[in-house]
CSV table of N, CA and C in Angstrom, one decimal:
chain,number,residue,atom,x,y,z
I,1,MET,N,-0.8,-20.4,-9.2
I,1,MET,CA,0.3,-20.7,-8.4
I,1,MET,C,1.6,-20.2,-9.1
I,2,LEU,N,1.7,-20.4,-10.4
I,2,LEU,CA,2.9,-20.0,-11.1
I,2,LEU,C,3.1,-18.5,-11.0
I,3,GLN,N,1.9,-17.7,-11.1
I,3,GLN,CA,2.0,-16.3,-11.0
I,3,GLN,C,2.6,-15.8,-9.7
I,4,ARG,N,2.1,-16.5,-8.6
I,4,ARG,CA,2.6,-16.2,-7.3
I,4,ARG,C,4.1,-16.4,-7.2
I,5,LEU,N,4.6,-17.5,-7.7
I,5,LEU,CA,6.0,-17.8,-7.7
I,5,LEU,C,6.8,-16.8,-8.5
I,6,ASN,N,6.3,-16.5,-9.7
I,6,ASN,CA,6.9,-15.4,-10.5
I,6,ASN,C,7.0,-14.1,-9.8
I,7,ALA,N,5.9,-13.7,-9.1
I,7,ALA,CA,5.9,-12.4,-8.4
I,7,ALA,C,6.9,-12.5,-7.2
I,8,ALA,N,7.0,-13.6,-6.5
I,8,ALA,CA,8.0,-13.8,-5.4
I,8,ALA,C,9.4,-13.7,-6.0
I,9,ALA,N,9.6,-14.3,-7.1
I,9,ALA,CA,11.0,-14.3,-7.7
I,9,ALA,C,11.4,-12.9,-8.1
I,10,VAL,N,10.4,-12.2,-8.7
I,10,VAL,CA,10.7,-10.8,-9.1
I,10,VAL,C,11.0,-9.9,-7.8
I,11,ALA,N,10.2,-10.1,-6.8
I,11,ALA,CA,10.4,-9.4,-5.5
I,11,ALA,C,11.8,-9.7,-4.9
I,12,ALA,N,12.2,-11.0,-4.9
I,12,ALA,CA,13.5,-11.4,-4.4
I,12,ALA,C,14.6,-10.8,-5.1
I,13,THR,N,14.5,-10.7,-6.5
I,13,THR,CA,15.5,-10.1,-7.3
I,13,THR,C,15.6,-8.6,-7.0
I,14,LEU,N,14.4,-8.0,-6.9
I,14,LEU,CA,14.4,-6.6,-6.6
I,14,LEU,C,15.1,-6.3,-5.2
I,15,GLY,N,14.8,-7.2,-4.3
I,15,GLY,CA,15.3,-7.1,-2.9
I,15,GLY,C,16.8,-7.1,-2.9
I,16,LEU,N,17.4,-8.0,-3.7
I,16,LEU,CA,18.9,-8.0,-3.8
I,16,LEU,C,19.4,-6.7,-4.4
I,17,LEU,N,18.7,-6.1,-5.3
I,17,LEU,CA,19.2,-4.9,-5.9
I,17,LEU,C,19.1,-3.7,-4.9
I,18,VAL,N,18.1,-3.7,-4.0
I,18,VAL,CA,18.0,-2.6,-3.0
I,18,VAL,C,18.6,-2.9,-1.7
I,19,ALA,N,19.0,-4.2,-1.4
I,19,ALA,CA,19.5,-4.5,-0.1
I,19,ALA,C,20.8,-3.7,0.3
I,20,ALA,N,21.5,-3.4,-0.7
I,20,ALA,CA,22.8,-2.6,-0.5
I,20,ALA,C,22.5,-1.1,-0.2
I,21,THR,N,21.2,-0.7,-0.4
I,21,THR,CA,20.8,0.7,-0.2
I,21,THR,C,20.0,0.8,1.1
I,22,PRO,N,20.7,1.2,2.2
I,22,PRO,CA,19.9,1.3,3.4
I,22,PRO,C,18.9,2.5,3.4
I,23,LEU,N,17.9,2.4,4.2
I,23,LEU,CA,16.9,3.4,4.3
I,23,LEU,C,17.5,4.6,4.9
I,24,GLN,N,17.3,5.8,4.3
I,24,GLN,CA,17.8,7.0,4.7
I,24,GLN,C,16.7,7.7,5.7
I,25,VAL,N,17.1,7.8,6.9
I,25,VAL,CA,16.1,8.4,7.9
I,25,VAL,C,16.9,9.6,8.6
I,26,ARG,N,16.2,10.7,8.6
I,26,ARG,CA,16.9,11.9,9.2
I,26,ARG,C,16.3,12.0,10.6
I,27,ALA,N,17.1,12.4,11.5
I,27,ALA,CA,16.7,12.5,12.9
I,27,ALA,C,15.7,13.7,13.1
I,28,ASP,N,15.7,14.7,12.2
I,28,ASP,CA,14.8,15.8,12.4
I,28,ASP,C,13.5,15.6,11.8
I,29,GLU,N,13.2,14.4,11.3
I,29,GLU,CA,11.9,14.2,10.7
I,29,GLU,C,10.8,14.0,11.8
I,30,PRO,N,9.6,14.5,11.5
I,30,PRO,CA,8.5,14.3,12.4
I,30,PRO,C,8.0,12.9,12.6
I,31,TYR,N,7.3,12.6,13.6
I,31,TYR,CA,6.7,11.3,13.7
I,31,TYR,C,5.4,11.2,12.9
I,32,TRP,N,5.4,10.4,11.8
I,32,TRP,CA,4.3,10.3,10.9
I,32,TRP,C,3.4,9.2,11.2
I,33,GLN,N,2.1,9.4,11.0
I,33,GLN,CA,1.1,8.4,11.0
I,33,GLN,C,0.8,8.1,9.5
I,34,CYS,N,0.4,6.9,9.2
I,34,CYS,CA,0.3,6.5,7.8
I,34,CYS,C,-0.8,7.3,7.1
I,35,VAL,N,-1.9,7.6,7.8
I,35,VAL,CA,-3.0,8.3,7.1
I,35,VAL,C,-2.6,9.8,6.9
I,36,THR,N,-2.0,10.4,7.8
I,36,THR,CA,-1.6,11.8,7.6
I,36,THR,C,-0.6,11.9,6.4
I,37,PHE,N,0.3,11.0,6.4
I,37,PHE,CA,1.3,11.0,5.3
I,37,PHE,C,0.7,10.7,4.0
I,38,ALA,N,-0.1,9.7,3.9
I,38,ALA,CA,-0.8,9.3,2.6
I,38,ALA,C,-1.7,10.4,2.1
I,39,ARG,N,-2.4,11.0,3.0
I,39,ARG,CA,-3.3,12.1,2.6
I,39,ARG,C,-2.5,13.3,2.0
I,40,MET,N,-1.3,13.6,2.6
I,40,MET,CA,-0.5,14.7,2.2
I,40,MET,C,0.1,14.4,0.8
I,41,ILE,N,0.7,13.2,0.6
I,41,ILE,CA,1.4,13.0,-0.7
I,41,ILE,C,0.5,12.5,-1.8
I,42,SER,N,-0.7,12.0,-1.5
I,42,SER,CA,-1.6,11.5,-2.6
I,42,SER,C,-2.6,12.6,-3.0
I,43,GLY,N,-2.9,13.5,-2.1
I,43,GLY,CA,-3.9,14.5,-2.3
I,43,GLY,C,-5.3,14.0,-2.1
I,44,ILE,N,-5.5,12.7,-1.6
I,44,ILE,CA,-6.8,12.1,-1.4
I,44,ILE,C,-7.2,12.6,0.0
I,45,GLN,N,-8.2,13.4,0.1
I,45,GLN,CA,-8.6,14.1,1.3
I,45,GLN,C,-9.7,13.2,2.0
I,46,ILE,N,-9.2,12.1,2.7
I,46,ILE,CA,-10.0,11.3,3.5
I,46,ILE,C,-9.4,11.3,4.9
I,47,PHE,N,-10.2,11.3,5.9
I,47,PHE,CA,-9.8,11.4,7.3
I,47,PHE,C,-10.3,10.1,8.1
I,48,GLY,N,-9.6,9.9,9.2
I,48,GLY,CA,-10.0,8.7,10.0
I,48,GLY,C,-9.0,7.6,9.9
I,49,ASP,N,-9.2,6.5,10.7
I,49,ASP,CA,-8.4,5.4,10.6
I,49,ASP,C,-8.2,4.8,9.2
I,50,ALA,N,-7.1,4.2,8.9
I,50,ALA,CA,-6.8,3.7,7.6
I,50,ALA,C,-7.9,2.8,7.1
I,51,TRP,N,-8.4,1.9,7.9
I,51,TRP,CA,-9.3,0.9,7.5
I,51,TRP,C,-10.6,1.5,7.0
I,52,THR,N,-10.9,2.7,7.5
I,52,THR,CA,-12.2,3.4,7.1
I,52,THR,C,-12.1,4.1,5.7
I,53,TRP,N,-10.9,4.2,5.2
I,53,TRP,CA,-10.7,4.9,3.9
I,53,TRP,C,-11.4,4.3,2.8
I,54,TRP,N,-11.5,3.0,2.7
I,54,TRP,CA,-12.1,2.3,1.6
I,54,TRP,C,-13.6,2.6,1.5
I,55,ASN,N,-14.3,2.5,2.5
I,55,ASN,CA,-15.8,2.8,2.5
I,55,ASN,C,-16.0,4.3,2.2
I,56,GLN,N,-15.1,5.2,2.8
I,56,GLN,CA,-15.3,6.6,2.5
I,56,GLN,C,-15.0,6.9,1.1
I,57,ALA,N,-14.1,6.2,0.4
I,57,ALA,CA,-13.7,6.5,-0.9
I,57,ALA,C,-14.7,6.1,-2.0
I,58,VAL,N,-15.5,5.0,-1.7
I,58,VAL,CA,-16.3,4.4,-2.7
I,58,VAL,C,-17.2,5.4,-3.5
I,59,ASP,N,-17.8,6.4,-2.9
I,59,ASP,CA,-18.7,7.3,-3.5
I,59,ASP,C,-18.0,8.6,-3.9
I,60,ARG,N,-16.7,8.7,-3.5
I,60,ARG,CA,-16.0,10.0,-3.8
I,60,ARG,C,-14.8,9.9,-4.7
I,61,PHE,N,-14.3,8.7,-4.8
I,61,PHE,CA,-13.1,8.5,-5.7
I,61,PHE,C,-13.2,7.2,-6.5
I,62,ARG,N,-12.4,7.1,-7.5
I,62,ARG,CA,-12.4,5.9,-8.3
I,62,ARG,C,-11.6,4.9,-7.5
I,63,THR,N,-12.1,3.7,-7.4
I,63,THR,CA,-11.4,2.6,-6.6
I,63,THR,C,-11.3,1.4,-7.5
I,64,GLY,N,-10.4,0.5,-7.2
I,64,GLY,CA,-10.3,-0.7,-8.0
I,64,GLY,C,-9.2,-1.7,-7.4
I,65,ARG,N,-8.9,-2.7,-8.2
I,65,ARG,CA,-8.0,-3.7,-7.8
I,65,ARG,C,-6.7,-3.8,-8.6
I,66,SER,N,-6.4,-2.7,-9.4
I,66,SER,CA,-5.2,-2.6,-10.2
I,66,SER,C,-4.3,-1.4,-9.7
I,67,PRO,N,-3.1,-1.6,-9.5
I,67,PRO,CA,-2.2,-0.5,-9.0
I,67,PRO,C,-2.0,0.5,-10.1
I,68,GLU,N,-2.0,1.8,-9.6
I,68,GLU,CA,-1.6,2.9,-10.5
I,68,GLU,C,-0.6,3.8,-9.6
I,69,THR,N,0.4,4.3,-10.3
I,69,THR,CA,1.2,5.3,-9.6
I,69,THR,C,0.4,6.4,-9.0
I,70,GLY,N,0.6,6.7,-7.7
I,70,GLY,CA,-0.1,7.7,-7.0
I,70,GLY,C,-1.3,7.2,-6.3
I,71,SER,N,-1.8,6.0,-6.6
I,71,SER,CA,-2.9,5.5,-5.9
I,71,SER,C,-2.6,5.1,-4.4
I,72,VAL,N,-3.6,4.9,-3.6
I,72,VAL,CA,-3.4,4.5,-2.2
I,72,VAL,C,-3.9,3.1,-2.0
I,73,LEU,N,-3.0,2.2,-1.6
I,73,LEU,CA,-3.4,0.8,-1.3
I,73,LEU,C,-3.9,0.8,0.2
I,74,VAL,N,-5.1,0.3,0.4
I,74,VAL,CA,-5.7,0.3,1.7
I,74,VAL,C,-5.7,-1.1,2.2
I,75,PHE,N,-5.0,-1.3,3.4
I,75,PHE,CA,-4.9,-2.5,4.1
I,75,PHE,C,-6.0,-2.7,5.0
I,76,GLN,N,-6.6,-3.9,5.1
I,76,GLN,CA,-7.6,-4.2,6.1
I,76,GLN,C,-7.0,-4.4,7.5
I,77,PRO,N,-7.7,-4.2,8.5
I,77,PRO,CA,-7.2,-4.5,9.9
I,77,PRO,C,-6.8,-6.0,9.9
I,78,HIS,N,-5.6,-6.2,10.5
I,78,HIS,CA,-5.1,-7.6,10.6
I,78,HIS,C,-4.1,-7.7,11.7
I,79,GLY,N,-4.4,-8.7,12.6
I,79,GLY,CA,-3.5,-8.9,13.7
I,79,GLY,C,-3.3,-7.6,14.5
I,80,ARG,N,-2.0,-7.3,14.8
I,80,ARG,CA,-1.7,-6.1,15.6
I,80,ARG,C,-1.9,-4.8,14.8
I,81,MET,N,-2.2,-4.9,13.5
I,81,MET,CA,-2.5,-3.7,12.7
I,81,MET,C,-4.0,-3.5,12.8
I,82,SER,N,-4.5,-3.2,14.0
I,82,SER,CA,-6.0,-3.1,14.2
I,82,SER,C,-6.7,-2.0,13.5
I,83,ARG,N,-5.9,-1.0,13.1
I,83,ARG,CA,-6.6,0.2,12.4
I,83,ARG,C,-6.3,0.2,10.9
I,84,GLY,N,-5.8,-0.9,10.4
I,84,GLY,CA,-5.4,-0.9,9.0
I,84,GLY,C,-4.2,-0.2,8.7
I,85,HIS,N,-4.0,0.1,7.4
I,85,HIS,CA,-2.8,0.8,7.0
I,85,HIS,C,-3.1,1.4,5.6
I,86,VAL,N,-2.5,2.5,5.2
I,86,VAL,CA,-2.5,3.0,3.9
I,86,VAL,C,-1.1,3.3,3.4
I,87,ALA,N,-0.9,3.0,2.1
I,87,ALA,CA,0.5,3.3,1.5
I,87,ALA,C,0.2,3.8,0.1
I,88,VAL,N,1.1,4.7,-0.3
I,88,VAL,CA,0.9,5.3,-1.7
I,88,VAL,C,1.9,4.6,-2.7
I,89,VAL,N,1.3,4.2,-3.8
I,89,VAL,CA,2.1,3.5,-4.8
I,89,VAL,C,3.0,4.5,-5.5
I,90,SER,N,4.3,4.3,-5.4
I,90,SER,CA,5.3,5.2,-6.0
I,90,SER,C,5.8,4.7,-7.3
I,91,ASN,N,5.6,3.4,-7.6
I,91,ASN,CA,6.0,2.8,-8.9
I,91,ASN,C,5.3,1.5,-9.1
I,92,VAL,N,4.8,1.2,-10.3
I,92,VAL,CA,4.3,-0.1,-10.7
I,92,VAL,C,5.3,-0.8,-11.5
I,93,LEU,N,5.8,-1.9,-10.9
I,93,LEU,CA,6.9,-2.6,-11.6
I,93,LEU,C,6.4,-3.7,-12.5
I,94,THR,N,5.4,-4.5,-12.0
I,94,THR,CA,4.7,-5.5,-12.8
I,94,THR,C,3.3,-5.5,-12.4
I,95,ASP,N,2.5,-6.4,-13.0
I,95,ASP,CA,1.1,-6.5,-12.6
I,95,ASP,C,0.9,-7.0,-11.2
I,96,ARG,N,2.0,-7.6,-10.6
I,96,ARG,CA,1.9,-8.1,-9.2
I,96,ARG,C,3.0,-7.6,-8.3
I,97,VAL,N,3.8,-6.6,-8.7
I,97,VAL,CA,4.8,-6.0,-7.8
I,97,VAL,C,4.8,-4.5,-8.0
I,98,VAL,N,4.7,-3.8,-6.9
I,98,VAL,CA,4.8,-2.4,-6.8
I,98,VAL,C,5.8,-1.9,-5.8
I,99,LYS,N,6.1,-0.7,-5.9
I,99,LYS,CA,6.8,0.0,-4.8
I,99,LYS,C,5.9,1.0,-4.2
I,100,VAL,N,5.9,1.1,-2.8
I,100,VAL,CA,5.1,2.1,-2.1
I,100,VAL,C,5.9,3.0,-1.3
I,101,THR,N,5.4,4.1,-1.0
I,101,THR,CA,6.0,5.0,0.0
I,101,THR,C,5.0,5.1,1.1
I,102,HIS,N,5.4,4.9,2.3
I,102,HIS,CA,4.4,4.9,3.4
I,102,HIS,C,5.1,5.3,4.7
I,103,ALA,N,4.3,5.5,5.8
I,103,ALA,CA,4.8,5.9,7.1
I,103,ALA,C,4.3,5.0,8.2
I,104,ASN,N,5.1,4.9,9.2
I,104,ASN,CA,4.7,4.2,10.4
I,104,ASN,C,4.4,2.7,10.2
I,105,TRP,N,5.3,2.0,9.6
I,105,TRP,CA,5.2,0.6,9.3
I,105,TRP,C,6.2,-0.2,10.0
I,106,GLY,N,5.8,-1.2,10.7
I,106,GLY,CA,6.7,-2.2,11.3
I,106,GLY,C,7.9,-1.6,12.0
I,107,GLY,N,9.1,-2.0,11.6
I,107,GLY,CA,10.3,-1.5,12.3
I,107,GLY,C,10.6,0.0,12.1
I,108,SER,N,9.8,0.7,11.4
I,108,SER,CA,10.1,2.1,11.1
I,108,SER,C,9.0,3.0,11.7
I,109,ARG,N,8.7,2.7,13.0
I,109,ARG,CA,7.6,3.4,13.6
I,109,ARG,C,7.8,4.9,13.5
I,110,GLY,N,6.8,5.6,13.0
I,110,GLY,CA,6.8,7.0,12.9
I,110,GLY,C,7.6,7.6,11.8
I,111,ARG,N,8.3,6.7,11.0
I,111,ARG,CA,9.2,7.2,10.0
I,111,ARG,C,8.5,6.9,8.6
I,112,VAL,N,9.1,7.6,7.6
I,112,VAL,CA,8.6,7.4,6.2
I,112,VAL,C,9.6,6.4,5.6
I,113,GLU,N,9.1,5.4,4.9
I,113,GLU,CA,9.9,4.5,4.1
I,113,GLU,C,9.5,4.7,2.6
I,114,GLU,N,10.5,4.9,1.8
I,114,GLU,CA,10.3,5.2,0.4
I,114,GLU,C,10.6,4.0,-0.5
I,115,ASP,N,9.8,3.8,-1.5
I,115,ASP,CA,10.0,2.7,-2.5
I,115,ASP,C,10.2,1.3,-1.9
I,116,VAL,N,9.2,0.9,-1.1
I,116,VAL,CA,9.2,-0.4,-0.4
I,116,VAL,C,8.5,-1.3,-1.3
I,117,THR,N,9.0,-2.5,-1.6
I,117,THR,CA,8.4,-3.5,-2.4
I,117,THR,C,7.2,-4.2,-1.8
I,118,VAL,N,6.1,-4.2,-2.5
I,118,VAL,CA,4.9,-4.9,-2.1
I,118,VAL,C,4.5,-5.9,-3.2
I,119,VAL,N,4.2,-7.1,-2.9
I,119,VAL,CA,3.9,-8.2,-3.8
I,119,VAL,C,2.5,-8.7,-3.6
I,120,ASP,N,1.8,-8.8,-4.7
I,120,ASP,CA,0.4,-9.4,-4.7
I,120,ASP,C,0.6,-10.9,-4.6
I,121,VAL,N,0.1,-11.5,-3.6
I,121,VAL,CA,0.2,-13.0,-3.4
I,121,VAL,C,-1.2,-13.6,-3.4
I,122,SER,N,-2.2,-12.9,-3.8
I,122,SER,CA,-3.5,-13.4,-3.9
I,122,SER,C,-3.6,-14.5,-5.0
I,123,GLU,N,-4.5,-15.4,-4.8
I,123,GLU,CA,-4.7,-16.5,-5.7
I,123,GLU,C,-5.2,-15.9,-7.1
I,124,ALA,N,-6.1,-15.0,-7.0
I,124,ALA,CA,-6.7,-14.4,-8.2
I,124,ALA,C,-5.9,-13.3,-8.9
I,125,GLY,N,-4.8,-12.9,-8.3
I,125,GLY,CA,-4.1,-11.8,-8.8
I,125,GLY,C,-4.8,-10.5,-8.7
I,126,ASP,N,-5.6,-10.3,-7.7
I,126,ASP,CA,-6.5,-9.1,-7.5
I,126,ASP,C,-6.0,-8.2,-6.4
I,127,TRP,N,-4.9,-8.4,-5.9
I,127,TRP,CA,-4.3,-7.5,-4.9
I,127,TRP,C,-5.1,-7.6,-3.6
I,128,SER,N,-5.8,-8.6,-3.3
I,128,SER,CA,-6.6,-8.8,-2.1
I,128,SER,C,-5.7,-9.3,-0.9
I,129,ALA,N,-4.5,-9.8,-1.3
I,129,ALA,CA,-3.5,-10.3,-0.3
I,129,ALA,C,-2.1,-9.9,-0.7
I,130,VAL,N,-1.3,-9.3,0.2
I,130,VAL,CA,0.0,-8.9,-0.2
I,130,VAL,C,1.0,-9.2,0.9
I,131,ARG,N,2.3,-9.2,0.5
I,131,ARG,CA,3.4,-9.3,1.4
I,131,ARG,C,4.2,-8.1,1.1
I,132,VAL,N,4.8,-7.6,2.2
I,132,VAL,CA,5.6,-6.3,2.2
I,132,VAL,C,7.0,-6.5,2.5
I,133,TRP,N,7.9,-5.9,1.8
I,133,TRP,CA,9.4,-5.9,2.1
I,133,TRP,C,9.6,-5.5,3.5
I,134,TYR,N,10.4,-6.2,4.2
I,134,TYR,CA,10.8,-5.9,5.6
I,134,TYR,C,12.3,-5.8,5.7
I,135,GLY,N,12.7,-4.5,5.9
I,135,GLY,CA,14.2,-4.2,5.9
I,135,GLY,C,15.0,-5.0,6.8
I,136,PRO,N,14.6,-5.2,8.1
I,136,PRO,CA,15.4,-5.9,9.0
I,136,PRO,C,15.8,-7.3,8.6
I,137,ILE,N,15.0,-8.0,7.9
I,137,ILE,CA,15.3,-9.3,7.4
I,137,ILE,C,15.8,-9.3,5.9
I,138,ARG,N,15.8,-8.2,5.3
I,138,ARG,CA,16.2,-8.0,3.9
I,138,ARG,C,15.4,-9.0,3.0
I,139,ASP,N,14.1,-9.1,3.2
I,139,ASP,CA,13.3,-10.0,2.4
I,139,ASP,C,11.8,-9.5,2.6
I,140,LEU,N,11.0,-10.1,1.8
I,140,LEU,CA,9.5,-9.9,2.1
I,140,LEU,C,9.2,-10.4,3.4
I,141,GLY,N,8.4,-9.7,4.1
I,141,GLY,CA,7.9,-10.2,5.5
I,141,GLY,C,7.1,-11.5,5.3
I,142,THR,N,7.0,-12.2,6.4
I,142,THR,CA,6.3,-13.5,6.4
I,142,THR,C,4.8,-13.4,6.4
I,143,THR,N,4.3,-12.2,6.9
I,143,THR,CA,2.9,-12.0,7.0
I,143,THR,C,2.2,-11.7,5.7
I,144,VAL,N,1.0,-12.3,5.5
I,144,VAL,CA,0.2,-12.0,4.3
I,144,VAL,C,-0.9,-11.1,4.8
I,145,TYR,N,-0.9,-9.9,4.3
I,145,TYR,CA,-1.9,-8.8,4.7
I,145,TYR,C,-3.1,-8.8,3.7
I,146,PRO,N,-4.3,-8.8,4.2
I,146,PRO,CA,-5.5,-8.6,3.4
I,146,PRO,C,-5.6,-7.1,3.1
I,147,THR,N,-6.0,-6.8,1.8
I,147,THR,CA,-6.3,-5.4,1.5
I,147,THR,C,-7.7,-5.3,0.9
I,148,TYR,N,-8.1,-4.0,0.9
I,148,TYR,CA,-9.4,-3.7,0.2
I,148,TYR,C,-9.2,-3.4,-1.3
I,149,GLY,N,-8.1,-2.8,-1.6
I,149,GLY,CA,-7.8,-2.4,-3.0
I,149,GLY,C,-7.2,-1.0,-3.1
I,150,PHE,N,-7.3,-0.4,-4.2
I,150,PHE,CA,-6.6,0.9,-4.4
I,150,PHE,C,-7.6,2.0,-4.6
I,151,ILE,N,-7.3,3.2,-4.0
I,151,ILE,CA,-8.0,4.4,-4.2
I,151,ILE,C,-7.2,5.2,-5.1
I,152,TYR,N,-7.7,5.7,-6.2
I,152,TYR,CA,-6.9,6.4,-7.2
I,152,TYR,C,-7.0,7.9,-6.9
I,153,SER,N,-5.8,8.5,-7.1
I,153,SER,CA,-5.7,9.9,-6.7
I,153,SER,C,-6.7,10.8,-7.4
I,154,ALA,N,-7.0,11.9,-6.7
I,154,ALA,CA,-8.0,12.9,-7.1
I,154,ALA,C,-7.6,13.5,-8.5
I,155,ALA,N,-6.4,13.5,-8.8
I,155,ALA,CA,-6.0,14.0,-10.2
I,155,ALA,C,-6.5,13.2,-11.2
I,156,GLY,N,-7.3,13.7,-12.1
I,156,GLY,CA,-7.9,13.0,-13.2
I,156,GLY,C,-9.1,12.2,-12.8
I,157,GLN,N,-9.7,12.5,-11.7
I,157,GLN,CA,-10.8,11.7,-11.2
I,157,GLN,C,-12.1,12.2,-11.8
I,158,ALA,N,-12.2,13.4,-12.2
I,158,ALA,CA,-13.5,14.0,-12.7
I,158,ALA,C,-14.0,13.1,-13.9
I,159,GLY,N,-15.2,12.8,-13.8
I,159,GLY,CA,-15.8,12.0,-14.9
I,159,GLY,C,-15.6,10.5,-14.7
I,160,ARG,N,-14.8,10.1,-13.7
I,160,ARG,CA,-14.5,8.6,-13.6
I,160,ARG,C,-15.1,8.1,-12.3
I,161,ALA,N,-15.7,8.9,-11.5
I,161,ALA,CA,-16.2,8.5,-10.2
I,161,ALA,C,-17.3,7.4,-10.3
I,162,ALA,N,-18.1,7.5,-11.3
I,162,ALA,CA,-19.1,6.5,-11.5
I,162,ALA,C,-18.5,5.1,-11.8
I,163,VAL,N,-17.4,5.1,-12.6
I,163,VAL,CA,-16.7,3.9,-12.9
I,163,VAL,C,-16.2,3.3,-11.6
I,164,GLY,N,-15.6,4.1,-10.7
I,164,GLY,CA,-15.1,3.6,-9.4
I,164,GLY,C,-16.2,3.0,-8.6
I,165,ARG,N,-17.4,3.6,-8.6
I,165,ARG,CA,-18.5,3.1,-7.8
I,165,ARG,C,-18.9,1.7,-8.4
I,166,ASP,N,-19.0,1.6,-9.7
I,166,ASP,CA,-19.3,0.3,-10.3
I,166,ASP,C,-18.3,-0.8,-10.0
I,167,GLU,N,-17.0,-0.5,-10.0
I,167,GLU,CA,-16.0,-1.4,-9.7
I,167,GLU,C,-16.1,-1.8,-8.2
I,168,ALA,N,-16.4,-0.9,-7.3
I,168,ALA,CA,-16.4,-1.1,-5.9
I,168,ALA,C,-17.6,-1.9,-5.4
I,169,ALA,N,-18.7,-1.9,-6.2
I,169,ALA,CA,-20.0,-2.4,-5.8
I,169,ALA,C,-19.9,-3.8,-5.3
I,170,GLY,N,-19.0,-4.7,-5.9
I,170,GLY,CA,-18.9,-6.1,-5.5
I,170,GLY,C,-17.8,-6.3,-4.6
I,171,GLN,N,-17.1,-5.3,-4.1
I,171,GLN,CA,-15.9,-5.5,-3.2
I,171,GLN,C,-16.3,-5.2,-1.8
I,172,PRO,N,-15.4,-5.7,-0.9
I,172,PRO,CA,-15.7,-5.5,0.6
I,172,PRO,C,-15.7,-4.0,0.9
C-alpha cells in the first residue's frame, strides 16, 4: 500500500511539473491508431488489434513485467477500450512510474501524445494495473487499466528470446 501511495505522490509531483506544458499537436498530423504508431516507433513488427500483441510476442520477443525504455506496454481490453491499447515507454522514472508516447488515447483521438505519465498501481508492483495521466483534468485518470506487461524492442533481442518465453509462461 505504501508503494502505491509513493507512486501516486511521484506522479502527482510530475504532473505539477508538466501541467504548465500543454500538449503540442499540429493540425497537419495524420490520424494515428495506437498499433500503427507503436509498431513504427518501437520497431516491434506485430500486427492486429493491440490486445493480440501479447500472445503474438511471447514466442518472438522478450516479454516481462519491468519497464524498459523502448518497450511496449500492452493494455488488456477494458470497458470502452475493447481492442486494448499499446504505448511505447519513452522514459523510466522509477520502478513504478514511466513516461509513454502513444497514439489515439482518450481525449486525443487520432493524435500522438508524448511523455505521458503512467503509474503502476498494482498491489504486487508488477505493472498488471496502471493509471494514465489525463490532460483534460491535469491529473492521473480515475480508471485503473489492466495490462499484460511489456514487450521489449527488437534491438538487443537476439539470444534473449528464450528468457522472454520463460518469463511469459506464467503470465496471461
